[in-house]
Amino acid sequence: MENQTVITEFVLLGLSNDPQVNIFLFLVFLIIYAGTLFGNSAIILVIRNEASLHTPMFFFLSHLAFVDICYSSVTVPKMLQNLIAKQKTISVSGCLAQIFFFVHFIGTEVFILSVMAYDRYVAICHPLRYSAIMKQQLCRQLVGGAWAMGFLDALTNTLPLLNLRFCRLNTIDHYSCEIPSPLSLTCSDTFFNYVIMYASSVFIGVTSFLPCLISYVYIISAILKIQSAKGRSKAFSTCSSHLIVISLFYLSAFFRYLRPSSLSLKELDRVASIQYSVLTPMLNPIIYSLKNNEMKISFEKLIKKLIH
């Protein structure tokens, strides 16, 4: 071990070896990232400046938009740099920092989605008690809990990585650092790291997804009891955008982190990773804006105000 060279940086292979393809991908992902920043910033700005949107649902949505900006910014700028750079490298410490913040923001995102599901459950199943239940203090506590859970998840997964030695290959067949990437390159024993990764993924997945599932079982049951078709449509429209976002996010994230490590599907891994780390943050503001009339009206008012 003492005679082996200790690795201090990793080479990220990215998405393609073709320079022309990389330039095309750079332009595509630059547009997507710009759309992510603009769309989510616009949602935060509209919610903050429109008094009619100062409700629990939009309070949670503004935090979701902020988290989308954060975790997209952890990976996409580095990916854009590597698409046009000759040296596609990242330091070991930079890789571990990227993993920490990515896991932190992803963990925060899934719990905010759970909180939003609970909010929709209260709104549809207990409309008369909604204001009494979803008080400002509770909303802040729920969001604070989401950020705390994300931080603990990141700390739990990143601290064991600090003890790893990298002295073999230094090539990561991916465009960013995620937990499985450095584990495949270390010359240290990784059994404990894999146990932590799978255990935390299952724990975070279950504790965040189960509230969503239970909430929507009650929500769908309540909607089906509504006699008028117009009433059912209106009730479903209040949670359909959230349901779409949950489906997009969980399906791709579960495939990446909870499938057996023996099942090697590198191309699908990249697609799944791009879905939840690049595309979903951009799609969230589009989905919520198109499916929510209040957001549409508020956007129009803001645009008119800026023009005049």
CSV table of C-alpha atoms in Angstrom, one decimal:
chain,number,residue,atom,x,y,z
A,1,MET,CA,0.0,0.0,0.0
A,2,GLU,CA,2.8,2.4,0.8
A,3,ASN,CA,4.4,1.9,-2.7
A,4,GLN,CA,1.1,2.7,-4.5
A,5,THR,CA,0.3,6.2,-5.8
A,6,VAL,CA,-2.4,7.9,-3.8
A,7,ILE,CA,-5.1,9.5,-6.0
A,8,THR,CA,-5.8,13.2,-5.4
A,9,GLU,CA,-8.2,13.8,-8.3
A,10,PHE,CA,-10.7,11.9,-10.4
A,11,VAL,CA,-11.3,12.0,-14.2
A,12,LEU,CA,-14.9,12.4,-15.1
A,13,LEU,CA,-15.6,10.7,-18.5
A,14,GLY,CA,-18.8,12.6,-18.9
A,15,LEU,CA,-21.5,11.8,-21.5
A,16,SER,CA,-19.5,11.6,-24.7
A,17,ASN,CA,-15.9,11.5,-26.1
A,18,ASP,CA,-16.9,13.3,-29.3
A,19,PRO,CA,-16.0,17.1,-29.1
A,20,GLN,CA,-18.8,18.1,-31.5
A,21,VAL,CA,-21.3,16.1,-29.4
A,22,ASN,CA,-20.0,17.7,-26.3
A,23,ILE,CA,-20.4,21.2,-27.7
A,24,PHE,CA,-24.0,20.3,-28.6
A,25,LEU,CA,-24.6,18.9,-25.1
A,26,PHE,CA,-23.0,22.0,-23.6
A,27,LEU,CA,-25.5,24.3,-25.4
A,28,VAL,CA,-28.5,22.0,-24.5
A,29,PHE,CA,-27.6,21.7,-20.8
A,30,LEU,CA,-26.7,25.4,-20.6
A,31,ILE,CA,-30.2,26.3,-21.9
A,32,ILE,CA,-31.7,23.8,-19.4
A,33,TYR,CA,-29.7,25.2,-16.5
A,34,ALA,CA,-30.6,28.8,-17.5
A,35,GLY,CA,-34.3,27.7,-17.6
A,36,THR,CA,-33.9,26.1,-14.2
A,37,LEU,CA,-32.5,29.3,-12.6
A,38,PHE,CA,-35.0,31.6,-14.3
A,39,GLY,CA,-38.1,29.4,-13.7
A,40,ASN,CA,-37.4,28.7,-10.1
A,41,SER,CA,-36.3,32.2,-9.3
A,42,ALA,CA,-39.5,33.5,-11.0
A,43,ILE,CA,-41.6,31.2,-8.8
A,44,ILE,CA,-39.8,32.5,-5.6
A,45,LEU,CA,-40.2,36.1,-6.8
A,46,VAL,CA,-43.9,35.8,-7.7
A,47,ILE,CA,-44.8,34.1,-4.4
A,48,ARG,CA,-42.9,36.6,-2.4
A,49,ASN,CA,-44.4,39.6,-4.1
A,50,GLU,CA,-48.0,38.4,-4.5
A,51,ALA,CA,-50.0,38.6,-1.2
A,52,SER,CA,-52.6,36.2,-2.4
A,53,LEU,CA,-50.0,33.5,-2.7
A,54,HIS,CA,-48.9,33.8,1.0
A,55,THR,CA,-50.4,30.4,1.8
A,56,PRO,CA,-48.9,27.2,3.1
A,57,MET,CA,-49.0,25.5,-0.4
A,58,PHE,CA,-47.0,28.3,-2.0
A,59,PHE,CA,-44.7,28.7,1.0
A,60,PHE,CA,-43.7,25.0,0.5
A,61,LEU,CA,-43.5,25.5,-3.3
A,62,SER,CA,-41.1,28.5,-2.9
A,63,HIS,CA,-38.8,26.3,-0.7
A,64,LEU,CA,-39.0,23.5,-3.3
A,65,ALA,CA,-38.0,26.0,-6.0
A,66,PHE,CA,-35.0,27.1,-3.9
A,67,VAL,CA,-33.9,23.5,-3.3
A,68,ASP,CA,-34.2,22.9,-7.1
A,69,ILE,CA,-31.8,25.8,-7.8
A,70,CYS,CA,-29.4,24.5,-5.1
A,71,TYR,CA,-29.0,20.9,-6.1
A,72,SER,CA,-29.0,21.6,-9.8
A,73,SER,CA,-26.2,24.1,-9.2
A,74,VAL,CA,-24.1,21.4,-7.3
A,75,THR,CA,-23.6,19.3,-10.5
A,76,VAL,CA,-24.6,21.2,-13.7
A,77,PRO,CA,-21.9,24.0,-13.7
A,78,LYS,CA,-19.1,21.4,-13.2
A,79,MET,CA,-20.7,19.3,-16.0
A,80,LEU,CA,-20.8,22.3,-18.3
A,81,GLN,CA,-17.2,23.0,-17.6
A,82,ASN,CA,-16.1,19.5,-18.3
A,83,LEU,CA,-18.0,19.3,-21.6
A,84,ILE,CA,-15.7,22.0,-23.1
A,85,ALA,CA,-12.6,21.4,-21.0
A,86,LYS,CA,-9.6,19.3,-22.1
A,87,GLN,CA,-8.9,18.2,-18.5
A,88,LYS,CA,-12.2,16.7,-17.2
A,89,THR,CA,-11.0,16.4,-13.6
A,90,ILE,CA,-12.3,17.0,-10.1
A,91,SER,CA,-10.3,16.8,-6.9
A,92,VAL,CA,-11.1,14.1,-4.3
A,93,SER,CA,-12.1,16.8,-1.8
A,94,GLY,CA,-14.2,18.5,-4.5
A,95,CYS,CA,-15.9,15.2,-5.3
A,96,LEU,CA,-16.7,14.5,-1.7
A,97,ALA,CA,-18.1,18.1,-1.3
A,98,GLN,CA,-20.2,17.6,-4.4
A,99,ILE,CA,-21.6,14.3,-2.9
A,100,PHE,CA,-22.4,16.0,0.5
A,101,PHE,CA,-24.3,18.9,-1.0
A,102,PHE,CA,-26.0,16.8,-3.6
A,103,VAL,CA,-27.3,14.3,-1.0
A,104,HIS,CA,-28.2,17.2,1.3
A,105,PHE,CA,-30.4,18.9,-1.3
A,106,ILE,CA,-31.9,15.7,-2.6
A,107,GLY,CA,-32.8,14.6,0.9
A,108,THR,CA,-34.3,18.0,1.6
A,109,GLU,CA,-36.3,17.9,-1.7
A,110,VAL,CA,-37.9,14.5,-1.0
A,111,PHE,CA,-39.1,15.6,2.5
A,112,ILE,CA,-40.5,18.9,1.1
A,113,LEU,CA,-42.4,16.8,-1.4
A,114,SER,CA,-43.8,14.8,1.5
A,115,VAL,CA,-44.7,18.0,3.4
A,116,MET,CA,-46.5,19.2,0.3
A,117,ALA,CA,-48.4,15.9,0.0
A,118,TYR,CA,-49.6,16.3,3.7
A,119,ASP,CA,-50.6,19.9,2.9
A,120,ARG,CA,-52.8,18.7,0.0
A,121,TYR,CA,-54.2,16.0,2.2
A,122,VAL,CA,-55.3,18.5,4.8
A,123,ALA,CA,-56.7,20.9,2.1
A,124,ILE,CA,-58.8,18.2,0.4
A,125,CYS,CA,-59.8,15.9,3.3
A,126,HIS,CA,-60.2,18.6,6.0
A,127,PRO,CA,-60.9,21.8,4.2
A,128,LEU,CA,-62.8,23.4,7.1
A,129,ARG,CA,-59.9,22.8,9.5
A,130,TYR,CA,-57.2,23.7,7.0
A,131,SER,CA,-56.4,27.2,8.4
A,132,ALA,CA,-56.4,25.9,12.0
A,133,ILE,CA,-54.0,22.9,11.2
A,134,MET,CA,-51.6,24.5,8.7
A,135,LYS,CA,-50.5,27.4,10.8
A,136,GLN,CA,-47.4,29.4,10.0
A,137,GLN,CA,-45.4,28.0,12.9
A,138,LEU,CA,-46.2,24.4,11.8
A,139,CYS,CA,-45.2,25.2,8.2
A,140,ARG,CA,-41.9,26.5,9.3
A,141,GLN,CA,-41.3,23.5,11.5
A,142,LEU,CA,-42.1,21.1,8.7
A,143,VAL,CA,-39.7,22.9,6.3
A,144,GLY,CA,-37.0,23.1,9.0
A,145,GLY,CA,-37.4,19.4,9.6
A,146,ALA,CA,-37.0,18.7,5.8
A,147,TRP,CA,-33.7,20.7,5.8
A,148,ALA,CA,-32.5,19.0,8.9
A,149,MET,CA,-33.2,15.5,7.6
A,150,GLY,CA,-31.4,16.3,4.3
A,151,PHE,CA,-28.4,17.5,6.3
A,152,LEU,CA,-28.3,14.4,8.5
A,153,ASP,CA,-28.6,12.2,5.4
A,154,ALA,CA,-25.7,13.9,3.8
A,155,LEU,CA,-23.5,13.8,6.9
A,156,THR,CA,-24.3,10.0,7.4
A,157,ASN,CA,-23.3,9.2,3.8
A,158,THR,CA,-20.3,11.5,3.5
A,159,LEU,CA,-18.4,11.0,6.8
A,160,PRO,CA,-17.6,7.3,6.0
A,161,LEU,CA,-16.2,8.4,2.6
A,162,LEU,CA,-13.5,10.5,4.3
A,163,ASN,CA,-11.7,7.4,5.5
A,164,LEU,CA,-11.4,5.9,2.1
A,165,ARG,CA,-8.0,5.6,0.2
A,166,PHE,CA,-8.0,6.0,-3.5
A,167,CYS,CA,-4.9,4.3,-5.0
A,168,ARG,CA,-6.2,2.3,-8.0
A,169,LEU,CA,-8.1,3.8,-11.0
A,170,ASN,CA,-9.1,7.4,-10.9
A,171,THR,CA,-11.7,7.4,-13.8
A,172,ILE,CA,-15.4,7.9,-13.0
A,173,ASP,CA,-17.6,6.8,-15.8
A,174,HIS,CA,-20.2,9.5,-15.1
A,175,TYR,CA,-20.5,13.3,-15.5
A,176,SER,CA,-20.6,14.0,-11.7
A,177,CYS,CA,-19.7,12.5,-8.3
A,178,GLU,CA,-22.4,10.5,-6.7
A,179,ILE,CA,-22.0,8.0,-3.8
A,180,PRO,CA,-21.5,4.9,-6.0
A,181,SER,CA,-18.8,6.5,-8.1
A,182,PRO,CA,-15.9,6.8,-5.6
A,183,LEU,CA,-16.8,3.5,-3.9
A,184,SER,CA,-16.0,1.6,-7.1
A,185,LEU,CA,-12.5,3.2,-7.2
A,186,THR,CA,-11.3,2.9,-3.6
A,187,CYS,CA,-8.7,0.3,-2.4
A,188,SER,CA,-10.3,0.4,1.1
A,189,ASP,CA,-13.0,-2.0,2.3
A,190,THR,CA,-16.4,-0.5,1.2
A,191,PHE,CA,-18.8,-3.0,2.9
A,192,PHE,CA,-19.7,-0.4,5.6
A,193,ASN,CA,-20.1,2.3,3.0
A,194,TYR,CA,-22.5,0.2,0.9
A,195,VAL,CA,-24.5,-0.7,4.0
A,196,ILE,CA,-24.8,3.0,5.0
A,197,MET,CA,-25.8,4.0,1.4
A,198,TYR,CA,-28.5,1.3,1.0
A,199,ALA,CA,-29.8,1.7,4.6
A,200,SER,CA,-30.0,5.5,4.4
A,201,SER,CA,-31.6,5.3,0.9
A,202,VAL,CA,-34.2,2.9,2.1
A,203,PHE,CA,-34.8,4.9,5.3
A,204,ILE,CA,-35.1,8.2,3.5
A,205,GLY,CA,-37.1,6.6,0.7
A,206,VAL,CA,-39.6,5.0,3.0
A,207,THR,CA,-40.0,7.9,5.5
A,208,SER,CA,-40.5,10.4,2.7
A,209,PHE,CA,-42.5,8.3,0.2
A,210,LEU,CA,-44.8,6.6,2.7
A,211,PRO,CA,-46.4,9.9,3.9
A,212,CYS,CA,-46.9,10.8,0.2
A,213,LEU,CA,-48.5,7.4,-0.5
A,214,ILE,CA,-50.8,7.5,2.5
A,215,SER,CA,-51.8,11.1,1.8
A,216,TYR,CA,-52.7,10.3,-1.8
A,217,VAL,CA,-54.7,7.2,-0.7
A,218,TYR,CA,-56.9,9.5,1.4
A,219,ILE,CA,-56.9,12.2,-1.2
A,220,ILE,CA,-58.0,9.9,-4.0
A,221,SER,CA,-60.6,8.4,-1.7
A,222,ALA,CA,-62.0,11.8,-0.8
A,223,ILE,CA,-62.0,12.9,-4.5
A,224,LEU,CA,-64.0,9.8,-5.6
A,225,LYS,CA,-66.6,10.6,-3.0
A,226,ILE,CA,-67.3,14.0,-4.6
A,227,GLN,CA,-70.5,13.7,-6.6
A,228,SER,CA,-70.0,16.4,-9.2
A,229,ALA,CA,-67.5,15.9,-12.1
A,230,LYS,CA,-66.5,19.5,-11.9
A,231,GLY,CA,-65.8,19.2,-8.1
A,232,ARG,CA,-63.7,16.1,-8.7
A,233,SER,CA,-61.8,17.8,-11.5
A,234,LYS,CA,-61.1,20.9,-9.4
A,235,ALA,CA,-60.0,18.9,-6.4
A,236,PHE,CA,-57.7,16.7,-8.5
A,237,SER,CA,-56.2,19.8,-10.2
A,238,THR,CA,-54.9,21.1,-6.9
A,239,CYS,CA,-52.6,18.0,-6.4
A,240,SER,CA,-52.0,16.7,-10.0
A,241,SER,CA,-48.9,18.8,-10.5
A,242,HIS,CA,-47.4,17.6,-7.2
A,243,LEU,CA,-48.2,14.0,-8.2
A,244,ILE,CA,-46.4,14.4,-11.5
A,245,VAL,CA,-43.3,15.9,-9.8
A,246,ILE,CA,-43.2,13.0,-7.3
A,247,SER,CA,-43.5,10.4,-10.0
A,248,LEU,CA,-40.7,11.9,-12.1
A,249,PHE,CA,-38.4,12.3,-9.2
A,250,TYR,CA,-38.9,9.0,-7.3
A,251,LEU,CA,-38.8,6.7,-10.3
A,252,SER,CA,-35.4,7.9,-11.5
A,253,ALA,CA,-33.9,8.3,-8.0
A,254,PHE,CA,-35.0,4.8,-6.9
A,255,PHE,CA,-33.5,3.3,-10.1
A,256,ARG,CA,-30.2,4.9,-9.5
A,257,TYR,CA,-29.8,4.1,-5.8
A,258,LEU,CA,-31.9,1.1,-4.9
A,259,ARG,CA,-31.3,-1.3,-7.8
A,260,PRO,CA,-28.8,-4.2,-7.2
A,261,SER,CA,-25.2,-3.1,-7.7
A,262,SER,CA,-24.7,-6.3,-9.7
A,263,LEU,CA,-27.1,-4.9,-12.4
A,264,SER,CA,-24.7,-2.7,-14.4
A,265,LEU,CA,-26.7,-0.4,-16.7
A,266,LYS,CA,-24.4,2.6,-17.1
A,267,GLU,CA,-26.3,4.3,-19.9
A,268,LEU,CA,-29.6,4.0,-18.0
A,269,ASP,CA,-27.8,5.3,-14.9
A,270,ARG,CA,-26.8,8.4,-16.7
A,271,VAL,CA,-30.3,8.9,-18.1
A,272,ALA,CA,-31.9,8.4,-14.6
A,273,SER,CA,-29.3,10.8,-13.1
A,274,ILE,CA,-29.9,13.5,-15.7
A,275,GLN,CA,-33.7,13.1,-15.1
A,276,TYR,CA,-33.6,13.9,-11.4
A,277,SER,CA,-30.6,16.2,-11.2
A,278,VAL,CA,-30.9,18.2,-14.4
A,279,LEU,CA,-34.4,17.9,-16.0
A,280,THR,CA,-36.6,17.7,-12.9
A,281,PRO,CA,-35.5,21.1,-11.4
A,282,MET,CA,-36.3,22.7,-14.8
A,283,LEU,CA,-39.6,20.9,-15.2
A,284,ASN,CA,-41.0,21.6,-11.7
A,285,PRO,CA,-41.7,25.4,-12.3
A,286,ILE,CA,-43.2,24.6,-15.7
A,287,ILE,CA,-45.5,21.9,-14.3
A,288,TYR,CA,-46.6,24.0,-11.3
A,289,SER,CA,-47.1,27.1,-13.5
A,290,LEU,CA,-49.1,25.3,-16.2
A,291,LYS,CA,-51.3,23.3,-13.8
A,292,ASN,CA,-52.0,26.2,-11.3
A,293,ASN,CA,-54.3,29.0,-12.3
A,294,GLU,CA,-53.2,31.2,-9.3
A,295,MET,CA,-49.6,31.0,-10.5
A,296,LYS,CA,-50.6,31.8,-14.1
A,297,ILE,CA,-52.5,34.9,-13.0
A,298,SER,CA,-49.7,36.0,-10.7
A,299,PHE,CA,-47.1,35.5,-13.4
A,300,GLU,CA,-49.1,37.6,-15.8
A,301,LYS,CA,-49.6,40.4,-13.2
A,302,LEU,CA,-45.8,40.4,-12.5
A,303,ILE,CA,-45.0,40.6,-16.2
A,304,LYS,CA,-47.4,43.5,-16.7
A,305,LYS,CA,-45.9,45.2,-13.7
A,306,LEU,CA,-42.4,44.9,-15.0
A,307,ILE,CA,-43.4,46.0,-18.5
A,308,HIS,CA,-45.2,49.1,-17.3
